[in-house]
Short mmCIF file of C-alpha atoms and ligand atoms in Angstrom, two decimals:
data_model
loop_
_atom_site.label_atom_id
_atom_site.label_comp_id
_atom_site.label_asym_id
_atom_site.label_seq_id
_atom_site.Cartn_x
_atom_site.Cartn_y
_atom_site.Cartn_z
CA UNK L 1 80.14 -193.32 36.85
CA UNK L 2 81.38 -191.53 38.90
CA UNK L 3 80.71 -192.38 42.92
CA UNK L 4 78.02 -191.38 44.74
CA UNK L 5 79.60 -190.81 48.24
CA UNK L 6 82.90 -189.02 46.50
CA UNK L 7 81.21 -187.89 43.27
CA UNK L 8 85.13 -188.53 42.02
CA UNK L 9 86.84 -187.16 44.00
CA UNK L 10 88.14 -189.93 45.59
CA UNK L 11 87.86 -188.67 49.71
CA UNK L 12 84.59 -187.92 51.44
CA UNK L 13 84.33 -186.35 54.45
CA UNK L 14 84.44 -188.24 58.46
CA UNK L 15 83.76 -187.10 61.84
CA UNK L 16 85.73 -188.65 64.29
CA UNK L 17 85.76 -187.01 68.15
CA UNK L 18 83.94 -184.13 66.46
CA UNK L 19 86.03 -182.84 64.01
CA UNK L 20 85.78 -183.62 60.61
CA UNK L 21 88.16 -184.45 58.33
CA UNK L 22 89.15 -185.65 54.58
CA UNK L 23 89.20 -189.58 54.48
CA UNK L 24 89.76 -191.36 50.60
CA UNK L 25 86.09 -193.03 49.95
CA UNK L 26 86.27 -196.28 49.92
CA UNK L 27 85.86 -196.25 45.82
CA UNK L 28 89.85 -194.97 45.75
CA UNK L 29 90.50 -198.50 47.88
CA UNK L 30 88.11 -200.45 45.14
CA UNK L 31 90.09 -199.32 42.43
CA UNK L 32 93.46 -199.69 43.89
CA UNK L 33 92.93 -203.05 44.37
CA UNK L 34 92.00 -203.18 41.79
CA UNK L 35 95.68 -201.62 39.62
CA UNK L 36 97.36 -204.32 42.12
CA UNK L 37 95.63 -207.70 41.40
CA UNK L 38 96.17 -206.31 37.46
CA UNK L 39 99.90 -206.41 38.25
CA UNK L 40 99.37 -208.97 40.48
CA UNK L 41 100.94 -211.45 37.87
CA UNK L 42 97.88 -213.81 38.06
CA UNK L 43 97.63 -215.80 34.50
CA UNK L 44 95.39 -214.69 32.34
CA UNK L 45 93.51 -218.84 32.31
CA UNK L 46 92.90 -218.13 36.36
CA UNK L 47 91.33 -214.32 35.34
CA UNK L 48 87.88 -215.90 36.19
CA UNK L 49 89.17 -218.21 39.38
CA UNK L 50 87.93 -216.69 42.83
CA UNK L 51 86.60 -218.13 45.88
CA UNK L 52 82.78 -218.19 45.05
CA UNK L 53 83.50 -220.44 42.24
CA UNK L 54 84.90 -223.09 43.68
CA UNK L 55 83.15 -226.04 43.13
CA UNK L 56 83.46 -228.31 46.01
CA UNK L 57 82.69 -231.71 45.97
CA UNK L 58 84.32 -234.01 47.62
CA UNK L 59 85.03 -233.47 52.20
CA UNK L 60 88.42 -232.38 51.27
CA UNK L 61 87.67 -230.22 48.96
CA UNK L 62 85.17 -228.30 51.69
CA UNK L 63 87.83 -228.79 54.28
CA UNK L 64 90.43 -227.00 51.98
CA UNK L 65 87.16 -224.37 51.06
CA UNK L 66 86.78 -223.52 54.85
CA UNK L 67 90.85 -222.76 55.24
CA UNK L 68 90.37 -220.25 52.67
CA UNK L 69 87.78 -218.59 53.59
CA UNK L 70 89.09 -218.72 57.94
CA UNK L 71 92.68 -217.34 55.52
CA UNK L 72 90.89 -214.35 53.74
CA UNK L 73 88.34 -213.40 57.21
CA UNK L 74 91.61 -213.19 59.54
CA UNK L 75 93.95 -211.93 56.90
CA UNK L 76 96.18 -210.11 58.41
CA UNK L 77 96.26 -211.43 61.45
CA UNK L 78 97.56 -214.34 60.08
CA UNK L 79 100.97 -216.45 61.16
CA UNK L 80 100.74 -219.50 58.58
CA UNK L 81 99.83 -219.77 54.73
CA UNK L 82 98.53 -222.88 53.68
CA UNK L 83 99.82 -225.37 51.26
CA UNK L 84 97.18 -226.72 49.27
CA UNK L 85 98.60 -230.30 47.46
CA UNK L 86 97.14 -233.38 45.68
CA UNK L 87 96.75 -234.43 41.76
CA UNK L 88 95.86 -232.40 39.28
CA UNK L 89 93.11 -230.96 38.80
CA UNK L 90 91.51 -230.99 42.03
CA UNK L 91 91.41 -226.98 41.80
CA UNK L 92 94.37 -226.03 44.38
CA UNK L 93 95.28 -223.41 41.75
CA UNK L 94 91.81 -221.64 41.52
CA UNK L 95 91.34 -221.96 45.52
CA UNK L 96 94.90 -220.00 45.53
CA UNK L 97 93.90 -217.42 43.05
CA UNK L 98 90.24 -216.99 45.15
CA UNK L 99 92.21 -216.53 48.32
CA UNK L 100 95.20 -213.75 46.69
CA UNK L 101 91.85 -212.11 44.32
CA UNK L 102 90.20 -211.78 47.91
CA UNK L 103 92.66 -210.66 50.24
CA UNK L 104 93.75 -207.88 48.34
CA UNK L 105 90.32 -206.86 47.34
CA UNK L 106 89.01 -206.65 50.96
CA UNK L 107 92.28 -206.44 52.95
CA UNK L 108 93.82 -203.81 50.60
CA UNK L 109 97.24 -206.23 50.71
CA UNK L 110 99.80 -206.31 48.27
CA UNK L 111 100.14 -209.76 46.49
CA UNK L 112 101.47 -211.98 43.39
CA UNK L 113 101.14 -215.38 41.82
CA UNK L 114 104.61 -216.66 40.43
CA UNK L 115 104.25 -220.19 39.04
CA UNK L 116 106.86 -221.74 40.10
CA UNK L 117 108.90 -222.71 37.16
CA UNK L 118 108.28 -219.86 35.82
CA UNK L 119 109.71 -217.42 39.03
CA UNK L 120 113.11 -219.89 39.17
CA UNK L 121 113.35 -219.26 35.49
CA UNK L 122 112.94 -215.55 35.36
CA UNK L 123 115.47 -215.89 38.10
CA UNK L 124 117.84 -218.45 35.92
CA UNK L 125 117.09 -215.52 33.14
CA UNK L 126 118.78 -212.70 35.28
CA UNK L 127 122.33 -214.44 35.30
CA UNK L 128 122.72 -213.77 31.53
CA UNK L 129 124.26 -210.39 30.58
CA UNK L 130 122.05 -209.38 28.47
CA UNK L 131 119.47 -208.74 31.05
CA UNK L 132 119.88 -206.05 32.67
CA UNK L 133 117.21 -207.37 35.36
CA UNK L 134 119.14 -208.32 39.13
CA UNK L 135 118.23 -211.59 40.83
CA UNK L 136 116.90 -208.88 43.44
CA UNK L 137 114.96 -207.42 41.39
CA UNK L 138 113.53 -210.64 40.23
CA UNK L 139 113.16 -211.88 44.07
CA UNK L 140 112.29 -208.57 45.89
CA UNK L 141 108.78 -208.01 44.97
CA UNK L 142 108.24 -212.08 45.94
CA UNK L 143 110.22 -211.86 49.32
CA UNK L 144 107.83 -208.50 50.17
CA UNK L 145 104.54 -209.41 49.19
CA UNK L 146 102.19 -208.97 51.89
CA UNK L 147 100.81 -212.76 50.76
CA UNK L 148 102.20 -214.70 47.63
CA UNK L 149 101.44 -218.06 46.04
CA UNK L 150 103.75 -219.49 44.45
CA UNK L 151 102.15 -222.64 42.35
CA UNK L 152 103.32 -225.78 41.60
CA UNK L 153 106.18 -226.42 43.92
CA UNK L 154 107.96 -229.03 43.09
CA UNK L 155 107.69 -229.29 38.93
CA UNK L 156 110.65 -228.29 38.33
CA UNK L 157 113.36 -230.30 37.93
CA UNK L 158 115.49 -230.26 41.22
CA UNK L 159 118.79 -229.07 41.91
CA UNK L 160 121.55 -227.67 44.12
CA UNK L 161 119.83 -224.15 43.20
CA UNK L 162 116.56 -224.97 43.12
CA UNK L 163 116.68 -225.94 46.11
CA UNK L 164 118.79 -223.18 46.90
CA UNK L 165 116.48 -220.70 45.36
CA UNK L 166 113.28 -222.40 47.04
CA UNK L 167 115.13 -222.17 50.27
CA UNK L 168 116.07 -218.35 50.37
CA UNK L 169 112.17 -217.93 49.52
CA UNK L 170 110.76 -220.36 52.10
CA UNK L 171 113.32 -219.03 54.58
CA UNK L 172 112.86 -215.11 54.28
CA UNK L 173 109.53 -215.36 54.24
CA UNK L 174 109.18 -217.54 57.31
CA UNK L 175 111.39 -215.01 58.73
CA UNK L 176 109.97 -212.06 58.52
CA UNK L 177 105.91 -213.82 58.70
CA UNK L 178 104.98 -212.93 55.89
CA UNK L 179 102.18 -215.46 54.97
CA UNK L 180 102.78 -217.72 51.61
CA UNK L 181 100.02 -220.22 49.64
CA UNK L 182 101.81 -222.49 48.13
CA UNK L 183 99.89 -225.72 45.60
CA UNK L 184 102.06 -229.00 44.78
CA UNK L 185 101.34 -232.13 43.41
CA UNK L 186 103.70 -233.24 45.90
CA UNK L 187 103.05 -236.01 48.08
CA UNK L 188 104.29 -236.11 51.90
CA UNK L 189 106.18 -239.44 51.82
CA UNK L 190 108.70 -240.27 54.27
CA UNK L 191 110.69 -241.49 52.02
CA UNK L 192 113.52 -238.91 51.29
CA UNK L 193 114.31 -241.65 47.77
CA UNK L 194 110.64 -241.13 46.47
CA UNK L 195 110.93 -238.64 43.46
CA UNK L 196 107.68 -236.91 44.17
CA UNK L 197 108.23 -236.32 47.51
CA UNK L 198 108.54 -232.64 49.30
CA UNK L 199 111.89 -234.09 51.01
CA UNK L 200 113.32 -235.52 48.03
CA UNK L 201 112.32 -232.55 45.83
CA UNK L 202 113.04 -229.88 48.08
CA UNK L 203 115.35 -230.91 50.81
CA UNK L 204 114.57 -231.78 54.73
CA UNK L 205 115.31 -228.01 56.03
CA UNK L 206 113.01 -226.68 53.06
CA UNK L 207 110.53 -229.81 54.39
CA UNK L 208 110.70 -228.51 57.73
CA UNK L 209 110.07 -224.69 57.35
CA UNK L 210 107.09 -225.65 54.81
CA UNK L 211 105.74 -227.41 57.82
CA UNK L 212 106.86 -224.87 60.54
CA UNK L 213 105.37 -221.91 58.44
CA UNK L 214 101.72 -223.62 56.91
CA UNK L 215 99.05 -225.01 57.30
CA UNK L 216 99.18 -228.62 55.50
CA UNK L 217 95.83 -228.93 53.45
CA UNK L 218 95.33 -232.11 51.46
CA UNK L 219 92.89 -232.49 48.71
CA UNK L 220 91.63 -235.09 46.15
CA UNK L 221 88.47 -234.80 43.79
CA UNK L 222 86.54 -235.55 40.25
CA UNK L 223 89.29 -234.03 37.97
CA UNK L 224 87.41 -231.47 36.94
CA UNK L 225 89.73 -231.86 33.37
CA UNK L 226 88.25 -235.40 32.43
CA UNK L 227 84.94 -235.12 33.80
CA UNK L 228 84.28 -231.12 32.65
CA UNK L 229 82.62 -228.63 34.81
CA UNK L 230 79.40 -229.38 36.15
CA UNK L 231 79.31 -232.87 35.13
CA UNK L 232 76.46 -234.88 36.00
CA UNK L 233 76.85 -236.93 38.95
CA UNK L 234 76.53 -239.51 36.57
CA UNK L 235 79.23 -239.00 34.85
CA UNK L 236 81.04 -237.83 38.56
CA UNK L 237 80.43 -241.99 39.05
CA UNK L 238 81.65 -243.71 35.37
CA UNK L 239 85.18 -241.03 36.02
CA UNK L 240 85.24 -242.40 40.47
CA UNK L 241 84.78 -246.25 38.43
CA UNK L 242 87.07 -245.89 35.69
CA UNK L 243 90.19 -243.35 35.44
CA UNK L 244 92.63 -244.80 37.79
CA UNK L 245 92.64 -241.18 38.96
CA UNK L 246 90.03 -241.53 40.77
CA UNK L 247 89.76 -241.60 45.16
CA UNK L 248 88.54 -245.13 44.90
CA UNK L 249 90.79 -245.98 42.41
CA UNK L 250 94.13 -245.20 44.29
CA UNK L 251 93.19 -245.74 47.25
CA UNK L 252 93.06 -249.47 46.29
CA UNK L 253 96.16 -248.56 44.42
CA UNK L 254 97.46 -247.65 47.33
CA UNK L 255 96.95 -250.34 49.26
CA UNK L 256 97.79 -253.58 47.31
CA UNK L 257 101.03 -252.19 47.43
CA UNK L 258 102.13 -252.52 51.11
CA UNK L 259 104.81 -249.58 52.60
CA UNK L 260 108.05 -250.95 52.95
CA UNK L 261 108.49 -252.22 56.58
CA UNK L 262 110.41 -250.14 59.23
CA UNK L 263 110.65 -247.31 58.22
CA UNK L 264 108.81 -244.01 59.88
CA UNK L 265 106.75 -241.73 58.55
CA UNK L 266 107.68 -238.23 58.83
CA UNK L 267 106.40 -236.14 61.16
CA UNK L 268 103.12 -234.57 59.90
CA UNK L 269 102.28 -230.98 60.78
CA UNK L 270 99.14 -230.20 62.60
CA UNK L 271 96.31 -230.60 60.47
CA UNK L 272 97.88 -232.70 57.73
CA UNK L 273 96.04 -235.48 56.54
CA UNK L 274 97.57 -238.94 58.28
CA UNK L 275 96.90 -241.17 55.30
CA UNK L 276 98.59 -241.18 52.09
CA UNK L 277 95.89 -241.87 49.24
CA UNK L 278 97.75 -241.13 46.45
CA UNK L 279 101.02 -241.71 44.42
CA UNK L 280 101.20 -238.33 42.87
CA UNK L 281 100.64 -236.87 40.01
CA UNK L 282 100.27 -238.69 36.27
CA UNK L 283 103.13 -238.31 34.49
CA UNK L 284 102.45 -236.11 31.34
CA UNK L 285 99.82 -234.26 32.75
CA UNK L 286 101.19 -231.25 34.78
CA UNK L 287 98.40 -229.11 33.33
ZN1 ZN J 1 83.84 -192.56 45.59
#
């Protein structure tokens, strides 16, 4: 159906200071945004993730949703991104994809979604001589995107190379003031020997960069993958009582294993939760 405003020409007259001229019609902008979204590398399985379909059952999910909405409203006048962290199944990736789509549709931003592990694999593949792409062919869009989602930070086993490559992405985006939305199920532990901590996985320099460039938003919730979507209140209660991953049981687990004495907590960024309420992702359940 041709557009009612421009009848398919994609241009529409606009009068400014008494002078009429042609400007791009809104339908053109919408079409460009949809085209850019197709190129944004959002995996098919997240195609239905929107801000409007994000389920917020817990206080931390409601808080995360508010921050996501604020980010979208203020874009591009935002100087910080978001780091959404917490256990599996609380909606971190859903929210990140919702933000990405919203800024692309309503703000005309160019953006990309990369799963961290996939990005590292693409970069690694360029070292293979049979691949014509260079490292910078892969990293260019990642470094230059108006907004970038880097999903599941810390899922890749760490190494000097992993830390350097991710450090390059984080630093470049930080220096050029391009906001990034990270998701991660790492924990913000001050213990640099804790394998699931940001410091251990990314190195302390990148960990501090992340603190400077992002608002850290800790998310807890009902694991939708365990109780299923639109679960009844009864089902949620049963889950909270029985699952080792429920906030109640995690709290118990944390309080029964005291923190080693004499260890200072790392400085948490503004807005980050000050209590570590969960011990990290469950083994064997990355997805
Ligand atoms: Zn039109």
